[in-house]
Amino acid sequence: MQLISHGAAREVTGSCHELRIGGKRLLLDCGLFQGHRQEAAVKNASFTFDPTTIDAMILSHAHADHVGRVPFLWKKGYRGPIHCTYATRDLADVMLQDSGYIQEKDEEYFRKRFRESMLPIGPLYTQEDAGACMKLFHGKNMNDWFEVLPGVRAQFLEAGHIVGAAMVVLEIEEDGRTIRLGFTGDLGRNALPIIRDPAAMPPLDHLICESTYGNRSHEDIETAKNHLRDVIVATARRGGKVFIPAFSLERTQEIVYELHLLWDAKDIPALPIIIDSPLATRVTEVFMKHPECYDKDMYDKFLGRAHNPFQFSLVRNTESPADSQALNGMPGPMVIMAGSGMCEAGRIRHHLRNGIEDERNTVLTVGFMAEHTLGRKIVDPTVTEVKIFDRFYRKRAQVVHINAYSGHADMADLDHFVTNIQDLKTLILVHGEIDEMEPFAARMKHVKEGLNVIMPVREEVIEL
């Protein structure tokens, strides 16, 4: 059995790992690369393997860096099954259609602004491609075993990351013995709002494990809610706007849920909370279709009373670009949440362009920012000005980062998770930058004697 990481190898995005088992080829995720735009575009535009030779795929969850290249995989000839949870299937439909739409619009923009010789080679895929590939998706229940390939069966376990996100356990029959391999996808955290806590892994021989925060700790969730309250109260007193770049999938719903709790407790003033993301609105509708993913706290506070946790009197959703543009002329205080989460696309860039030089305002980031993204430059205190579209702007607005809302396990979570897996022989670290991976690897070697820790580079062939 061999493992080849085609993405998320010593980097955080582009999750795509291939297992070669007895002449068959199984793909774990197929996500978009994000970060430095030109570099990411080159990586996204081709595969380092032939999609027609892949026999099956397992998808951990519906974030773009895990699912975002599936329509391109389809476009290049893949026709095998894609196994995922039911919630992931519904979310992927929404996310991929939106991605195809954005790429079509980007193509229109480039054709208006650049000469033919300077144009990129068309969109990666279209909305039509995104819709067509959905016929490959096969929904599964958490904890149920299903056959993936002859001699290979799989089980989804709760990842605690976003709605529908799953870890994978594979049981592989090879040379008369059973090998157990686990894949975390994105491992979540205990006590996050909305979703259930991550499950424990059973005994494994090998684990492919994310390492996004392999050497960092998060704030406590309750502390984060108080921090969120303080930022909104302080900005409102200045008459400013709070700009929250947030992923439309999970992070927007999580922050709205927290704001709902703060408003119910009368801990924040009555100010407009604008969800400036049609995608987030559609994602929220999918959330409401899958109550099987929610934790007990969500039921007790809202669903048991037939209340919508993501809608209350202060919240307003925009739809049209005109609605979004009108926000720029409105005075504060207000909260504006818009995508994308790393500020690389979407409506948030327009709001930042209009508000980042106003010292009354606050840019509040609530998620991971990959290297080379606009979001990383905004949160970097050594950077005093940022380029938005074709102009540089001074960072005069306050910049606040709350890392407790991260959906990823931190170093303590990761240590506890891996340490408690029995029989583990090999730990393969992926989905992390090297300065996060190396300390994590050192800790695991120290606490689990004889453990083989591998940090693969892209396209390295690992014999398991």
Short mmCIF file of C-alpha atoms in Angstrom, two decimals:
data_model
loop_
_atom_site.label_atom_id
_atom_site.label_comp_id
_atom_site.label_asym_id
_atom_site.label_seq_id
_atom_site.Cartn_x
_atom_site.Cartn_y
_atom_site.Cartn_z
CA MET A 1 0.00 0.00 0.00
CA GLN A 2 1.28 3.44 -0.95
CA LEU A 3 0.30 7.00 -0.03
CA ILE A 4 0.94 10.02 -2.24
CA SER A 5 -0.06 13.52 -1.14
CA HIS A 6 -1.01 15.61 -4.17
CA GLY A 7 -1.87 18.61 -1.98
CA ALA A 8 -1.84 19.88 1.62
CA ALA A 9 1.71 18.53 1.90
CA ARG A 10 3.64 20.98 4.13
CA GLU A 11 0.93 23.54 3.35
CA VAL A 12 -2.62 24.06 4.58
CA THR A 13 -4.72 24.08 1.40
CA GLY A 14 -5.31 21.76 -1.57
CA SER A 15 -6.12 18.62 0.45
CA CYS A 16 -5.73 15.62 -1.87
CA HIS A 17 -4.20 12.28 -0.87
CA GLU A 18 -4.05 9.12 -2.94
CA LEU A 19 -3.92 5.58 -1.59
CA ARG A 20 -2.77 2.81 -3.92
CA ILE A 21 -4.12 -0.49 -2.67
CA GLY A 22 -3.70 -3.74 -4.57
CA GLY A 23 -3.79 -2.13 -7.99
CA LYS A 24 -6.71 0.18 -7.07
CA ARG A 25 -6.46 3.92 -6.47
CA LEU A 26 -8.48 5.76 -3.80
CA LEU A 27 -8.55 9.54 -3.40
CA LEU A 28 -9.08 11.26 -0.04
CA ASP A 29 -10.42 14.78 -0.77
CA CYS A 30 -9.79 16.95 -3.84
CA GLY A 31 -9.56 20.56 -2.72
CA LEU A 32 -8.53 23.93 -4.10
CA PHE A 33 -5.15 25.46 -3.41
CA GLN A 34 -5.39 28.93 -1.86
CA GLY A 35 -2.83 31.58 -0.98
CA HIS A 36 -0.52 33.42 -3.39
CA ARG A 37 -2.92 33.90 -6.29
CA GLN A 38 -0.64 33.20 -9.24
CA GLU A 39 0.95 30.18 -7.59
CA ALA A 40 -2.42 28.78 -6.50
CA ALA A 41 -3.85 29.28 -9.99
CA VAL A 42 -1.01 27.26 -11.53
CA LYS A 43 -1.46 24.43 -9.01
CA ASN A 44 -5.23 24.35 -9.49
CA ALA A 45 -5.05 24.28 -13.30
CA SER A 46 -3.73 20.70 -13.63
CA PHE A 47 -3.54 17.41 -11.78
CA THR A 48 -0.32 15.56 -11.05
CA PHE A 49 -2.19 12.30 -11.68
CA ASP A 50 -4.63 11.02 -14.30
CA PRO A 51 -8.18 11.44 -12.91
CA THR A 52 -9.47 8.64 -15.14
CA THR A 53 -7.28 6.13 -13.26
CA ILE A 54 -8.85 6.87 -9.85
CA ASP A 55 -11.32 4.16 -8.79
CA ALA A 56 -13.11 5.87 -5.86
CA MET A 57 -13.00 8.96 -3.68
CA ILE A 58 -13.86 9.73 -0.06
CA LEU A 59 -14.65 13.33 0.86
CA SER A 60 -14.16 14.50 4.43
CA HIS A 61 -16.18 17.73 4.27
CA ALA A 62 -17.38 20.61 2.10
CA HIS A 63 -14.78 23.34 2.65
CA ALA A 64 -13.29 24.55 -0.64
CA ASP A 65 -9.76 23.40 0.19
CA HIS A 66 -11.13 19.84 0.46
CA VAL A 67 -13.88 19.70 -2.17
CA GLY A 68 -13.19 22.66 -4.47
CA ARG A 69 -11.52 20.80 -7.35
CA VAL A 70 -14.07 17.98 -7.63
CA PRO A 71 -15.82 19.59 -10.67
CA PHE A 72 -12.41 19.90 -12.32
CA LEU A 73 -11.79 16.23 -11.51
CA TRP A 74 -15.11 15.47 -13.24
CA LYS A 75 -14.16 17.71 -16.17
CA LYS A 76 -10.93 15.73 -16.60
CA GLY A 77 -12.74 12.41 -16.76
CA TYR A 78 -13.30 11.03 -13.25
CA ARG A 79 -16.55 9.04 -13.05
CA GLY A 80 -16.15 6.98 -9.87
CA PRO A 81 -18.19 7.34 -6.67
CA ILE A 82 -17.60 10.12 -4.12
CA HIS A 83 -18.51 8.93 -0.63
CA CYS A 84 -19.39 11.54 2.02
CA THR A 85 -21.97 12.26 4.71
CA TYR A 86 -25.45 13.42 3.68
CA ALA A 87 -24.87 16.93 5.06
CA THR A 88 -21.56 17.21 3.19
CA ARG A 89 -23.29 16.20 -0.05
CA ASP A 90 -25.91 18.97 0.33
CA LEU A 91 -23.32 21.57 1.33
CA ALA A 92 -20.98 20.57 -1.51
CA ASP A 93 -23.78 21.18 -4.01
CA VAL A 94 -24.16 24.77 -2.79
CA MET A 95 -20.42 25.45 -2.43
CA LEU A 96 -19.42 24.07 -5.83
CA GLN A 97 -22.20 25.87 -7.70
CA ASP A 98 -21.01 29.11 -6.11
CA SER A 99 -17.40 28.34 -7.00
CA GLY A 100 -18.35 27.71 -10.62
CA TYR A 101 -20.27 30.99 -10.71
CA ILE A 102 -17.29 32.92 -9.33
CA GLN A 103 -14.96 31.41 -11.91
CA GLU A 104 -17.32 32.30 -14.73
CA LYS A 105 -17.51 35.89 -13.45
CA ASP A 106 -13.72 36.06 -13.11
CA GLU A 107 -13.45 34.97 -16.74
CA GLU A 108 -15.81 37.79 -17.79
CA TYR A 109 -13.73 40.28 -15.80
CA PHE A 110 -10.45 39.16 -17.38
CA ARG A 111 -11.90 39.35 -20.89
CA LYS A 112 -12.97 42.93 -20.32
CA ARG A 113 -9.65 44.07 -18.87
CA PHE A 114 -6.88 42.17 -20.64
CA ARG A 115 -5.71 41.42 -24.16
CA GLU A 116 -6.42 37.95 -25.56
CA SER A 117 -2.74 36.96 -25.23
CA MET A 118 -2.78 37.79 -21.50
CA LEU A 119 -5.94 35.84 -20.61
CA PRO A 120 -5.84 32.75 -18.39
CA ILE A 121 -7.00 29.52 -20.05
CA GLY A 122 -10.70 29.84 -19.23
CA PRO A 123 -12.41 29.06 -15.91
CA LEU A 124 -11.26 25.98 -13.99
CA TYR A 125 -14.87 24.79 -14.23
CA THR A 126 -18.36 26.21 -14.69
CA GLN A 127 -21.65 25.99 -12.82
CA GLU A 128 -22.67 23.32 -15.33
CA ASP A 129 -19.62 21.22 -14.41
CA ALA A 130 -20.40 21.72 -10.71
CA GLY A 131 -23.96 20.52 -11.20
CA ALA A 132 -22.94 17.56 -13.35
CA CYS A 133 -20.41 16.17 -10.88
CA MET A 134 -23.01 15.95 -8.09
CA LYS A 135 -24.35 12.71 -9.59
CA LEU A 136 -21.17 11.06 -8.30
CA PHE A 137 -21.88 11.92 -4.65
CA HIS A 138 -23.13 9.10 -2.40
CA GLY A 139 -24.40 10.10 1.04
CA LYS A 140 -23.60 7.93 4.07
CA ASN A 141 -24.53 7.98 7.74
CA MET A 142 -21.98 8.61 10.46
CA ASN A 143 -20.69 5.37 12.03
CA ASP A 144 -22.08 3.07 9.31
CA TRP A 145 -19.59 0.81 7.49
CA PHE A 146 -19.65 0.77 3.67
CA GLU A 147 -17.57 -0.81 0.92
CA VAL A 148 -15.26 1.54 -0.98
CA LEU A 149 -13.27 -0.96 -3.07
CA PRO A 150 -12.98 -4.75 -3.05
CA GLY A 151 -11.29 -5.56 0.25
CA VAL A 152 -11.62 -1.98 1.52
CA ARG A 153 -14.42 -0.76 3.74
CA ALA A 154 -14.83 2.62 5.44
CA GLN A 155 -16.58 4.29 8.33
CA PHE A 156 -17.25 7.98 8.94
CA LEU A 157 -16.71 9.38 12.46
CA GLU A 158 -17.68 12.83 13.75
CA ALA A 159 -14.82 15.29 13.13
CA GLY A 160 -16.29 18.18 15.15
CA HIS A 161 -15.11 20.67 12.50
CA ILE A 162 -18.15 21.83 10.51
CA VAL A 163 -21.63 20.43 9.91
CA GLY A 164 -21.25 17.05 8.19
CA ALA A 165 -17.46 16.93 8.52
CA ALA A 166 -16.13 13.44 9.08
CA MET A 167 -12.97 11.57 9.89
CA VAL A 168 -12.45 8.32 8.01
CA VAL A 169 -11.47 4.86 9.22
CA LEU A 170 -10.42 2.41 6.51
CA GLU A 171 -10.16 -1.34 7.03
CA ILE A 172 -7.97 -2.78 4.28
CA GLU A 173 -7.54 -6.50 3.63
CA GLU A 174 -4.04 -7.03 2.28
CA ASP A 175 -1.93 -10.21 2.12
CA GLY A 176 -4.21 -12.04 4.53
CA ARG A 177 -4.24 -9.38 7.23
CA THR A 178 -6.37 -6.35 8.09
CA ILE A 179 -4.73 -2.92 8.13
CA ARG A 180 -6.51 -0.01 9.80
CA LEU A 181 -5.79 3.47 8.45
CA GLY A 182 -7.35 6.71 9.69
CA PHE A 183 -7.71 10.11 8.04
CA THR A 184 -8.69 13.09 10.17
CA GLY A 185 -9.70 15.41 7.35
CA ASP A 186 -9.91 18.57 9.45
CA LEU A 187 -10.02 17.63 13.13
CA GLY A 188 -12.25 19.95 15.15
CA ARG A 189 -12.43 20.96 18.78
CA ASN A 190 -14.48 20.17 21.85
CA ALA A 191 -17.19 22.62 22.94
CA LEU A 192 -17.55 24.48 19.63
CA PRO A 193 -21.01 26.01 19.15
CA ILE A 194 -23.60 24.19 17.02
CA ILE A 195 -21.85 20.88 16.27
CA ARG A 196 -20.95 17.77 18.23
CA ASP A 197 -17.47 17.17 19.65
CA PRO A 198 -14.95 15.05 17.69
CA ALA A 199 -15.14 11.29 18.16
CA ALA A 200 -12.19 9.22 19.35
CA MET A 201 -10.32 7.11 16.82
CA PRO A 202 -10.27 3.32 17.29
CA PRO A 203 -6.94 1.43 17.28
CA LEU A 204 -5.06 2.17 14.04
CA ASP A 205 -1.92 1.09 12.25
CA HIS A 206 -1.52 4.37 10.33
CA LEU A 207 -2.99 7.87 10.71
CA ILE A 208 -3.03 10.72 8.18
CA CYS A 209 -3.46 13.72 10.47
CA GLU A 210 -3.96 17.42 9.94
CA SER A 211 -1.55 19.76 11.72
CA THR A 212 -2.85 23.29 11.05
CA TYR A 213 -2.25 24.38 14.66
CA GLY A 214 0.37 21.82 15.60
CA ASN A 215 2.27 24.34 17.70
CA ARG A 216 -0.35 26.91 18.74
CA SER A 217 -3.06 27.17 21.38
CA HIS A 218 -6.53 28.66 21.01
CA GLU A 219 -8.41 30.91 23.36
CA ASP A 220 -11.22 29.42 25.41
CA ILE A 221 -14.58 29.55 23.60
CA GLU A 222 -16.33 31.43 26.41
CA THR A 223 -13.50 33.96 26.49
CA ALA A 224 -13.92 34.40 22.74
CA LYS A 225 -17.61 35.26 23.10
CA ASN A 226 -16.70 37.95 25.64
CA HIS A 227 -13.99 39.22 23.30
CA LEU A 228 -16.54 39.39 20.47
CA ARG A 229 -18.88 41.35 22.73
CA ASP A 230 -16.15 43.82 23.71
CA VAL A 231 -15.13 44.49 20.10
CA ILE A 232 -18.71 45.23 19.04
CA VAL A 233 -19.45 47.44 22.05
CA ALA A 234 -16.21 49.45 21.64
CA THR A 235 -16.66 49.93 17.87
CA ALA A 236 -20.30 50.93 18.32
CA ARG A 237 -19.25 53.62 20.81
CA ARG A 238 -16.93 55.07 18.15
CA GLY A 239 -19.75 54.99 15.61
CA GLY A 240 -17.75 52.59 13.47
CA LYS A 241 -18.36 49.44 11.51
CA VAL A 242 -17.14 45.96 12.40
CA PHE A 243 -16.04 44.12 9.26
CA ILE A 244 -15.90 40.35 9.76
CA PRO A 245 -14.41 38.36 6.90
CA ALA A 246 -15.92 34.95 7.47
CA PHE A 247 -16.23 31.72 5.57
CA SER A 248 -19.79 31.32 4.36
CA LEU A 249 -19.74 27.72 5.51
CA GLU A 250 -19.80 27.28 9.31
CA ARG A 251 -17.93 30.38 10.52
CA THR A 252 -20.69 32.80 9.52
CA GLN A 253 -23.34 30.62 11.17
CA GLU A 254 -21.15 30.21 14.26
CA ILE A 255 -20.67 33.96 14.72
CA VAL A 256 -24.36 34.69 14.10
CA TYR A 257 -25.22 32.05 16.71
CA GLU A 258 -22.89 33.73 19.23
CA LEU A 259 -24.34 37.16 18.42
CA HIS A 260 -27.81 35.74 18.96
CA LEU A 261 -26.80 34.59 22.45
CA LEU A 262 -25.21 37.99 23.20
CA TRP A 263 -28.33 39.84 22.03
CA ASP A 264 -30.64 37.59 24.05
CA ALA A 265 -28.52 38.44 27.10
CA LYS A 266 -28.61 42.16 26.13
CA ASP A 267 -24.80 42.20 26.10
CA ILE A 268 -24.55 44.05 22.77
CA PRO A 269 -26.36 47.19 21.60
CA ALA A 270 -29.17 47.17 19.04
CA LEU A 271 -27.19 47.68 15.84
CA PRO A 272 -27.72 46.25 12.34
CA ILE A 273 -25.96 42.93 11.70
CA ILE A 274 -25.67 42.48 7.95
CA ILE A 275 -24.92 39.08 6.42
CA ASP A 276 -23.61 40.28 3.07
CA SER A 277 -23.27 36.86 1.49
CA PRO A 278 -25.94 35.13 -0.60
CA LEU A 279 -23.83 31.97 -0.30
CA ALA A 280 -23.95 32.11 3.51
CA THR A 281 -27.73 32.47 3.31
CA ARG A 282 -28.00 29.33 1.17
CA VAL A 283 -25.59 27.44 3.43
CA THR A 284 -27.68 28.38 6.47
CA GLU A 285 -30.73 26.85 4.76
CA VAL A 286 -28.77 23.58 4.39
CA PHE A 287 -27.79 23.77 8.07
CA MET A 288 -31.45 23.85 9.05
CA LYS A 289 -32.06 20.65 7.01
CA HIS A 290 -29.55 18.64 9.07
CA PRO A 291 -30.41 18.79 12.77
CA GLU A 292 -28.76 15.37 13.16
CA CYS A 293 -25.43 17.22 13.15
CA TYR A 294 -26.19 19.52 16.09
CA ASP A 295 -25.06 19.19 19.68
CA LYS A 296 -27.36 19.07 22.70
CA ASP A 297 -26.80 22.74 23.57
CA MET A 298 -28.23 23.82 20.22
CA TYR A 299 -31.35 21.73 20.79
CA ASP A 300 -31.84 23.02 24.33
CA LYS A 301 -31.42 26.69 23.45
CA PHE A 302 -33.22 26.88 20.10
CA LEU A 303 -34.49 23.83 18.25
CA GLY A 304 -36.40 22.44 21.20
CA ARG A 305 -38.32 25.74 21.23
CA ALA A 306 -38.74 25.78 17.42
CA HIS A 307 -36.52 28.87 17.12
CA ASN A 308 -34.11 29.56 14.26
CA PRO A 309 -30.65 29.99 15.86
CA PHE A 310 -29.38 31.93 12.84
CA GLN A 311 -32.11 34.56 12.61
CA PHE A 312 -33.09 37.26 15.09
CA SER A 313 -34.29 40.86 15.05
CA LEU A 314 -30.92 42.54 14.35
CA VAL A 315 -29.95 40.31 11.41
CA ARG A 316 -30.52 41.29 7.80
CA ASN A 317 -29.37 39.39 4.70
CA THR A 318 -28.40 41.10 1.46
CA GLU A 319 -28.82 39.52 -1.94
CA SER A 320 -27.99 41.84 -4.83
CA PRO A 321 -24.69 43.64 -5.48
CA ALA A 322 -26.66 46.91 -5.21
CA ASP A 323 -27.70 45.98 -1.65
CA SER A 324 -24.05 45.31 -0.82
CA GLN A 325 -22.80 48.55 -2.36
CA ALA A 326 -25.44 50.56 -0.48
CA LEU A 327 -23.81 49.53 2.82
CA ASN A 328 -20.78 51.68 2.00
CA GLY A 329 -22.86 54.85 2.22
CA MET A 330 -24.60 53.91 5.45
CA PRO A 331 -23.23 55.32 8.71
CA GLY A 332 -22.17 53.10 11.59
CA PRO A 333 -22.47 51.52 13.97
CA MET A 334 -23.12 48.21 12.27
CA VAL A 335 -21.64 44.76 11.81
CA ILE A 336 -20.96 43.51 8.28
CA MET A 337 -20.07 39.87 7.72
CA ALA A 338 -18.99 38.88 4.22
CA GLY A 339 -16.83 36.37 2.40
CA SER A 340 -14.29 35.29 1.70
CA GLY A 341 -12.79 34.20 5.01
CA MET A 342 -9.22 34.90 3.89
CA CYS A 343 -10.22 38.14 2.09
CA GLU A 344 -9.08 36.75 -1.26
CA ALA A 345 -12.39 37.19 -3.07
CA GLY A 346 -16.00 38.18 -2.57
CA ARG A 347 -17.69 41.22 -1.12
CA ILE A 348 -15.45 41.66 1.92
CA ARG A 349 -12.72 43.18 -0.25
CA HIS A 350 -15.05 45.99 -1.32
CA HIS A 351 -15.95 46.73 2.31
CA LEU A 352 -12.29 46.69 3.35
CA ARG A 353 -11.39 49.05 0.51
CA ASN A 354 -14.01 51.50 1.72
CA GLY A 355 -13.42 51.12 5.46
CA ILE A 356 -9.92 49.98 6.35
CA GLU A 357 -8.56 53.56 6.45
CA ASP A 358 -11.23 54.76 8.91
CA GLU A 359 -9.90 54.54 12.48
CA ARG A 360 -13.44 54.27 13.88
CA ASN A 361 -13.82 50.86 12.23
CA THR A 362 -12.62 47.41 13.25
CA VAL A 363 -11.56 44.51 11.08
CA LEU A 364 -12.35 41.42 13.16
CA THR A 365 -10.85 38.19 11.86
CA VAL A 366 -12.16 34.91 13.23
CA GLY A 367 -10.37 32.20 11.25
CA PHE A 368 -7.12 30.89 9.86
CA MET A 369 -5.36 33.03 7.26
CA ALA A 370 -3.08 31.12 4.90
CA GLU A 371 0.28 32.47 3.84
CA HIS A 372 0.28 35.16 1.12
CA THR A 373 -3.46 35.91 1.47
CA LEU A 374 -4.82 39.42 1.98
CA GLY A 375 -6.22 38.24 5.32
CA ARG A 376 -2.76 37.19 6.56
CA LYS A 377 -1.37 40.62 5.59
CA ILE A 378 -4.20 42.38 7.42
CA VAL A 379 -3.59 40.51 10.70
CA ASP A 380 0.21 40.85 10.42
CA PRO A 381 1.15 43.78 12.72
CA THR A 382 4.35 44.45 10.75
CA VAL A 383 2.35 45.24 7.60
CA THR A 384 1.14 48.86 7.58
CA GLU A 385 -0.62 48.95 4.21
CA VAL A 386 -2.34 46.35 2.06
CA LYS A 387 -3.15 46.10 -1.63
CA ILE A 388 -6.87 45.74 -2.34
CA PHE A 389 -7.72 45.41 -6.01
CA ASP A 390 -5.27 47.80 -7.71
CA ARG A 391 -4.49 50.20 -4.84
CA PHE A 392 -2.63 50.26 -1.53
CA TYR A 393 -4.55 51.29 1.61
CA ARG A 394 -3.23 52.21 5.05
CA LYS A 395 -4.41 50.00 7.92
CA ARG A 396 -5.94 52.71 10.09
CA ALA A 397 -8.91 50.65 11.30
CA GLN A 398 -8.31 48.55 14.38
CA VAL A 399 -7.47 44.93 13.59
CA VAL A 400 -8.55 42.28 16.09
CA HIS A 401 -8.04 38.55 15.71
CA ILE A 402 -10.00 36.01 17.76
CA ASN A 403 -8.49 32.58 17.20
CA ALA A 404 -10.84 30.66 19.50
CA TYR A 405 -13.42 30.33 16.75
CA SER A 406 -11.08 28.23 14.67
CA GLY A 407 -12.71 24.96 13.70
CA HIS A 408 -9.33 23.23 13.89
CA ALA A 409 -7.86 21.40 16.86
CA ASP A 410 -5.00 23.25 18.56
CA MET A 411 -1.78 21.70 19.84
CA ALA A 412 -3.33 20.38 23.06
CA ASP A 413 -6.28 18.88 21.16
CA LEU A 414 -3.97 17.25 18.61
CA ASP A 415 -1.65 15.85 21.29
CA HIS A 416 -4.55 14.34 23.22
CA PHE A 417 -6.17 12.93 20.10
CA VAL A 418 -3.08 11.17 18.71
CA THR A 419 -1.72 10.04 22.09
CA ASN A 420 -4.93 8.15 22.80
CA ILE A 421 -4.90 6.10 19.57
CA GLN A 422 -3.81 2.58 20.40
CA ASP A 423 -1.44 0.46 18.26
CA LEU A 424 -0.40 3.42 16.10
CA LYS A 425 2.77 2.71 14.11
CA THR A 426 2.85 5.53 11.55
CA LEU A 427 1.75 9.17 11.82
CA ILE A 428 1.64 11.11 8.54
CA LEU A 429 1.32 14.85 9.09
CA VAL A 430 -0.42 16.89 6.40
CA HIS A 431 -2.48 20.10 6.14
CA GLY A 432 0.04 22.24 8.03
CA GLU A 433 2.95 24.59 7.53
CA ILE A 434 6.32 23.12 8.47
CA ASP A 435 6.83 25.31 11.57
CA GLU A 436 3.59 23.86 12.97
CA MET A 437 4.33 20.28 11.95
CA GLU A 438 7.87 19.84 13.27
CA PRO A 439 7.15 20.61 16.96
CA PHE A 440 4.04 18.41 16.80
CA ALA A 441 6.11 15.58 15.31
CA ALA A 442 8.74 15.95 18.03
CA ARG A 443 6.14 15.78 20.81
CA MET A 444 4.53 12.66 19.37
CA LYS A 445 7.87 10.87 19.00
CA HIS A 446 8.56 11.67 22.63
CA VAL A 447 5.29 10.35 24.05
CA LYS A 448 4.78 7.36 21.69
CA GLU A 449 7.98 5.34 21.63
CA GLY A 450 8.82 3.82 18.24
CA LEU A 451 6.27 5.93 16.36
CA ASN A 452 7.30 6.65 12.77
CA VAL A 453 6.36 10.27 11.95
CA ILE A 454 6.39 11.34 8.30
CA MET A 455 5.92 14.87 6.93
CA PRO A 456 5.60 14.19 3.19
CA VAL A 457 6.44 16.65 0.47
CA ARG A 458 4.09 16.91 -2.47
CA GLU A 459 4.18 13.83 -4.74
CA GLU A 460 6.42 11.83 -2.38
CA VAL A 461 5.55 8.11 -2.50
CA ILE A 462 5.26 6.62 1.00
CA GLU A 463 5.26 2.86 1.47
CA LEU A 464 2.88 1.75 4.25
#
